Tab-separated table of C-alpha atoms in Angstrom:
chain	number	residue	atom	x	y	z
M	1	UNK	CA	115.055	148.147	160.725
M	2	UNK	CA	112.097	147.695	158.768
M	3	UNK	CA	114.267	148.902	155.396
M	4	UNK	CA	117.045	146.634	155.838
M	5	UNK	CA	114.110	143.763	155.868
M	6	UNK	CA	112.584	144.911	152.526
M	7	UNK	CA	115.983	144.967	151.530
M	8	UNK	CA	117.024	141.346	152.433
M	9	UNK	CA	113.802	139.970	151.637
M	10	UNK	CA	114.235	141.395	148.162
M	11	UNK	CA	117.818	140.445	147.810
M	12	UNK	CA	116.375	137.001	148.560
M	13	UNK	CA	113.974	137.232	146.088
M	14	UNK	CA	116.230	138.214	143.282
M	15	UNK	CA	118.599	135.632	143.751
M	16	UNK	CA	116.351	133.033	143.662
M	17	UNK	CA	114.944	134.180	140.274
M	18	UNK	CA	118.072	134.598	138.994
M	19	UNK	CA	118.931	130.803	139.425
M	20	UNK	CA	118.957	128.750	136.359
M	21	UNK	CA	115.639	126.687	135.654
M	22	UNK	CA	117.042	123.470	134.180
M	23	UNK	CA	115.219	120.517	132.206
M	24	UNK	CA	117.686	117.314	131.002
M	25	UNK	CA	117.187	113.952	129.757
M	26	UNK	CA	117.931	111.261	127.448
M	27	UNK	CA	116.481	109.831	125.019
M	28	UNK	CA	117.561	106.025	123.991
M	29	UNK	CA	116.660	103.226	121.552
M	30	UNK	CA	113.499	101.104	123.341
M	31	UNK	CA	114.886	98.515	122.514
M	32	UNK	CA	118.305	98.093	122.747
M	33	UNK	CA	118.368	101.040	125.504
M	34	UNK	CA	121.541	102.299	123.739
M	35	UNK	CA	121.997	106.149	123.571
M	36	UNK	CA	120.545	108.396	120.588
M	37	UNK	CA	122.942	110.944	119.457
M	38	UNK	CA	121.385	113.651	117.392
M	39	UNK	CA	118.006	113.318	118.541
M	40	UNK	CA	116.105	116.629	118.002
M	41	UNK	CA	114.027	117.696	121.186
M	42	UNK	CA	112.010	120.981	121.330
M	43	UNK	CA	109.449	122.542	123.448
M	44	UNK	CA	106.258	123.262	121.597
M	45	UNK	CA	105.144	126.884	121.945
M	46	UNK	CA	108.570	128.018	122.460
M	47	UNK	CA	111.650	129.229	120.704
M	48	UNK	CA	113.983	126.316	122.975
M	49	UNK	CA	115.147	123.119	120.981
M	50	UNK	CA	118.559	121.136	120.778
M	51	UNK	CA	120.174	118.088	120.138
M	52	UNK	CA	121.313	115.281	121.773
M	53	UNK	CA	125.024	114.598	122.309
M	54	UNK	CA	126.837	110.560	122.042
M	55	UNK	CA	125.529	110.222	125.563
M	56	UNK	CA	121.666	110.887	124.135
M	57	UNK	CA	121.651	113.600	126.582
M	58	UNK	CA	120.168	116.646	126.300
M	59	UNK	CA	119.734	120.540	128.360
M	60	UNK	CA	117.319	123.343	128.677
M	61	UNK	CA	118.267	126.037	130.967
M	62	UNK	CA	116.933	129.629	131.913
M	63	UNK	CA	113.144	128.160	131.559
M	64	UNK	CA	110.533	129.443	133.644
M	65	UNK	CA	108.496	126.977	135.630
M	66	UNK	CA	105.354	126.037	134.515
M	67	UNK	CA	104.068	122.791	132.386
M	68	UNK	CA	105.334	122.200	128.884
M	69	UNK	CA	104.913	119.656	125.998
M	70	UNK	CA	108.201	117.920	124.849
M	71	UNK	CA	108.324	116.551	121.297
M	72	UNK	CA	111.821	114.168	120.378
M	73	UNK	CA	111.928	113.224	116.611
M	74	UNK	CA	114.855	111.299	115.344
M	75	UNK	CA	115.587	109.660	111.806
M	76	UNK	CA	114.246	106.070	111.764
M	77	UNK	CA	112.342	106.299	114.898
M	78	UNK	CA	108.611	107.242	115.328
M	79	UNK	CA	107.763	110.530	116.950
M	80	UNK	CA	107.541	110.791	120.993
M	81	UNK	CA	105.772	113.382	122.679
M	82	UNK	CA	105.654	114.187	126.321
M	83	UNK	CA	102.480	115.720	127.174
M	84	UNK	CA	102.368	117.979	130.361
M	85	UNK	CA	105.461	117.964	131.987
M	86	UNK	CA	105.708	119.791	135.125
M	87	UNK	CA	108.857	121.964	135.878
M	88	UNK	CA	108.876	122.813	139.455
M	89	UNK	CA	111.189	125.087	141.083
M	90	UNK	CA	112.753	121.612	142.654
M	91	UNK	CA	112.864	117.956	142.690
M	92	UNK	CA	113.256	117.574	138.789
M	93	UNK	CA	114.617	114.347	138.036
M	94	UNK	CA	116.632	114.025	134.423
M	95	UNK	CA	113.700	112.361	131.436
M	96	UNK	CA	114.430	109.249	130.123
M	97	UNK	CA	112.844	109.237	126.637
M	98	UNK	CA	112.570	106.280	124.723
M	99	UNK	CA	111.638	105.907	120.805
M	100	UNK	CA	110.664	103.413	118.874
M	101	UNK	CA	112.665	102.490	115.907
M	102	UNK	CA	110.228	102.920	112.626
M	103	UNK	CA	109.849	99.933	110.406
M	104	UNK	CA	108.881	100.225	106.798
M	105	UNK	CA	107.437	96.776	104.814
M	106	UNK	CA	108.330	96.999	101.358
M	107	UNK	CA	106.645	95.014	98.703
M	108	UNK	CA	109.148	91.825	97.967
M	109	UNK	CA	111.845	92.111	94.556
M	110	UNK	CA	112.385	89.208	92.296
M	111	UNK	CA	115.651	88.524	90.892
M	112	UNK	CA	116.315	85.820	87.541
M	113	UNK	CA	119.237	85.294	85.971
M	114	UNK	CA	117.161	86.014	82.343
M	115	UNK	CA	118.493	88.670	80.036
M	116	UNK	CA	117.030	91.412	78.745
M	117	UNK	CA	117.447	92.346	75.380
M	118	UNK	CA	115.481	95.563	75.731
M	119	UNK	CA	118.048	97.114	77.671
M	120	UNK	CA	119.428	101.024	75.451
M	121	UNK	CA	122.566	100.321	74.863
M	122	UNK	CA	123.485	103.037	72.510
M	123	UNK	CA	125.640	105.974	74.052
M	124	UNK	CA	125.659	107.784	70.935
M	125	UNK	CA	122.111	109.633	70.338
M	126	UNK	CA	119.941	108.804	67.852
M	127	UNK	CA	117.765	111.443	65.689
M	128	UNK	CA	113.822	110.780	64.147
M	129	UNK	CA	112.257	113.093	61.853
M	130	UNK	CA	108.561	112.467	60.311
M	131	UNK	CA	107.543	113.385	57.370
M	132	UNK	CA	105.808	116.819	58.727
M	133	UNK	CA	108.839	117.968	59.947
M	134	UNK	CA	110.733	116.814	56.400
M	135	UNK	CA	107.644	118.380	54.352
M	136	UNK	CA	108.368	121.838	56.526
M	137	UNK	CA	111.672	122.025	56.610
M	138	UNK	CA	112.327	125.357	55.191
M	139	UNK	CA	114.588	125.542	52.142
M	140	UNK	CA	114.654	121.066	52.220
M	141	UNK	CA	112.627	121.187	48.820
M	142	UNK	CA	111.319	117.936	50.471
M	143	UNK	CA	114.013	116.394	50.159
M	144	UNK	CA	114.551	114.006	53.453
M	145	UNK	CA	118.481	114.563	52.999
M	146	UNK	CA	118.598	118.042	52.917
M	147	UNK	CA	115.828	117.945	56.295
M	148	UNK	CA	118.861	115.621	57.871
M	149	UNK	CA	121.266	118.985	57.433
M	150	UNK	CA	118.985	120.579	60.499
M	151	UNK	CA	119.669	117.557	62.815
M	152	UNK	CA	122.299	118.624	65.969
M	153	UNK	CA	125.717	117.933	64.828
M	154	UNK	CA	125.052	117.817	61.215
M	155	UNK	CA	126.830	120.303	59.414
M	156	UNK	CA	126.356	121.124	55.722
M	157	UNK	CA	128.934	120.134	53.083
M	158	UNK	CA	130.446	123.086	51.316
M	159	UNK	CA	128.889	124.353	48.191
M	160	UNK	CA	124.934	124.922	49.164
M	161	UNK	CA	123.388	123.275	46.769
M	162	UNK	CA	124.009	119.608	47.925
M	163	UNK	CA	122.436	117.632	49.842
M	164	UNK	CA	124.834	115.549	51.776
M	165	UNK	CA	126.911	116.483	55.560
M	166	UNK	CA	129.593	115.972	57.759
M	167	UNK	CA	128.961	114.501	61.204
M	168	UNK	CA	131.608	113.664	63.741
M	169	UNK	CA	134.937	114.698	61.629
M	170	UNK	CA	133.787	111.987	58.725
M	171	UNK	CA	133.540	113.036	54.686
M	172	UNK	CA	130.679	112.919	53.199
M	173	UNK	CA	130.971	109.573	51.307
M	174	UNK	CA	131.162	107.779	54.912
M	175	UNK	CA	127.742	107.724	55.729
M	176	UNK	CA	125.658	104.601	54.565
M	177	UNK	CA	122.117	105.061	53.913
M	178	UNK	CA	119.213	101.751	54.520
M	179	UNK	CA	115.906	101.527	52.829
M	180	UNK	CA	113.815	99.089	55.144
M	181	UNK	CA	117.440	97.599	56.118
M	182	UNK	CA	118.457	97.049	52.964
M	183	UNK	CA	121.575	99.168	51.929
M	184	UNK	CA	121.517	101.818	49.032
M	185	UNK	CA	124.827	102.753	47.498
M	186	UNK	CA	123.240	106.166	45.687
M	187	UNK	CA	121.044	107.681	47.272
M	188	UNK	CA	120.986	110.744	44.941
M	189	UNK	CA	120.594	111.925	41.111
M	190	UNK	CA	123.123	113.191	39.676
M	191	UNK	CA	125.338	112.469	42.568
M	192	UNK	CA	128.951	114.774	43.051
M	193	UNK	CA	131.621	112.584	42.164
M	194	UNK	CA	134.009	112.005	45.213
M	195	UNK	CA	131.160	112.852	47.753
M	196	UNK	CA	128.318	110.576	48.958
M	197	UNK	CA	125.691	113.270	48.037
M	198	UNK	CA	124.150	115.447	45.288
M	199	UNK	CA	121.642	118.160	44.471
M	200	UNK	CA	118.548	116.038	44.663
M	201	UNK	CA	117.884	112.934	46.496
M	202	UNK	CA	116.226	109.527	45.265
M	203	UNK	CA	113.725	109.540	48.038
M	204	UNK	CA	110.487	110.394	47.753
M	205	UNK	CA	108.904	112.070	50.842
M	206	UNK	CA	105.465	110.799	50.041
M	207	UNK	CA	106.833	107.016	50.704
M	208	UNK	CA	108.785	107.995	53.779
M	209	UNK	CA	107.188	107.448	57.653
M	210	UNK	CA	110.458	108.660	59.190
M	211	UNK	CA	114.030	109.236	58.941
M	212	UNK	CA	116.520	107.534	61.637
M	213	UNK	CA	120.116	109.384	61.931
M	214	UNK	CA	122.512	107.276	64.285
M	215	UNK	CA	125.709	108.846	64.670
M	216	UNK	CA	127.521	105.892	66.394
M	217	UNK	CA	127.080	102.723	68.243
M	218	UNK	CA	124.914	101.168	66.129
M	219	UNK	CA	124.127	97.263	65.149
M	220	UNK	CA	127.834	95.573	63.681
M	221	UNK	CA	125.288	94.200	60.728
M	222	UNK	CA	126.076	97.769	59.697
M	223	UNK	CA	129.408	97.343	58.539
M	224	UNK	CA	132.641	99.925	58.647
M	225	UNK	CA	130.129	102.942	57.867
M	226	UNK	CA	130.339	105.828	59.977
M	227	UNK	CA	127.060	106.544	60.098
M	228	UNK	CA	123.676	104.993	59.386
M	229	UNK	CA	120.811	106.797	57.744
């Protein structure tokens, strides 16, 4: 007799620890009291978290009872954390969690109808040199013309010795060359006939800040060239 009431009393016992230990809630807006779906809600110190569903409703189960901290965090709202929640074996009544939406105050933007002229609008790069990088350009004899040849997209005419290039599918003779804005037809000695360069240039790198290659979508002033040097 005494067996068969260890036995039932453990039975008992087993089946009430193998019941499911559930915590739910929601969790809504404070102030509109509408539902938050995909509210994240964890319990610190533990591996449990989740999300809430369209009805802002969320579910732990298989917990053991004891007291736990709740933390819900959702985009746009400020963090809410439930400190010392009880789970008892019974009488646990579903959360109702409420956040706060988060405002932000930016500083104010001023809008005028006023147009500015410093806006790039060039889509077509634009390439400086100095004179350093002219003076060591290997092979350039300081000659600012032959320094352009090492410029990205540039490519050499044939022959070696001169000093002019082909950029975007153009001949030679279709690039335009501008002292301080003002236009120079030659810009060589002894220029190639046919070709818009030569073996040595007319400028002298000892009077020249910097060198400006624009391959395209430059000032109209410019004329039909293809490009301006």
């Amino acid at each position: 007799m005494k067996l068969i009431l260890m036995l039932f009393t453990l039975f008992i016992f087993q089946f009430m620890s193998s019941q499911e230990s559930i915590i739910e809630g929601y969790v809504y807006d404070s102030k509109t009291n509408a539902p938050i779906e995909g509210a994240t809600v964890i319990i610190q110190n533990t591996d449990f978290g989740t999300v809430t569903n369209v009805n802002g409703r969320f579910i732990f189960s298989d917990l053991s009872y004891g007291t736990y901290t709740i933390e819900v965090t959702h985009i746009g709202y400020h963090l809410n954390v439930i400190y010392n929640f009880i789970h008892k074996r019974k009488g646990n009544d579903p959360l109702e969690i409420l956040l706060d939406e988060s405002v932000f105050i930016l500083n104010e933007i001023i809008l005028d109808n006023k147009f500015s002229s410093s806006l790039h609008q060039s889509v077509v790069p634009e390439y400086l040199m100095n004179k350093i990088e002219i003076i060591s350009y290997p092979g350039g004899n300081n000659d600012p013309l032959k320094a352009i040849q090492s410029l990205p997209g540039v490519l050499p005419s044939q022959g070696g010795f001169r000093n002019d290039f082909i950029i975007r599918g153009g001949g030679p003779s279709e690039s335009v060359f501008y002292l301080d804005d003002m236009e120079i037809p030659v810009a060589n000695h002894f220029s190639t006939q046919g070709s818009g360069g030569g073996s040595v240039g007319i400028f002298n790198v000892n009077f020249v800040n910097n060198i400006s290659l624009s391959t395209g979508g430059f000032n109209a002033s410019y004329d039909l060239s293809l490009i301006h040097i």
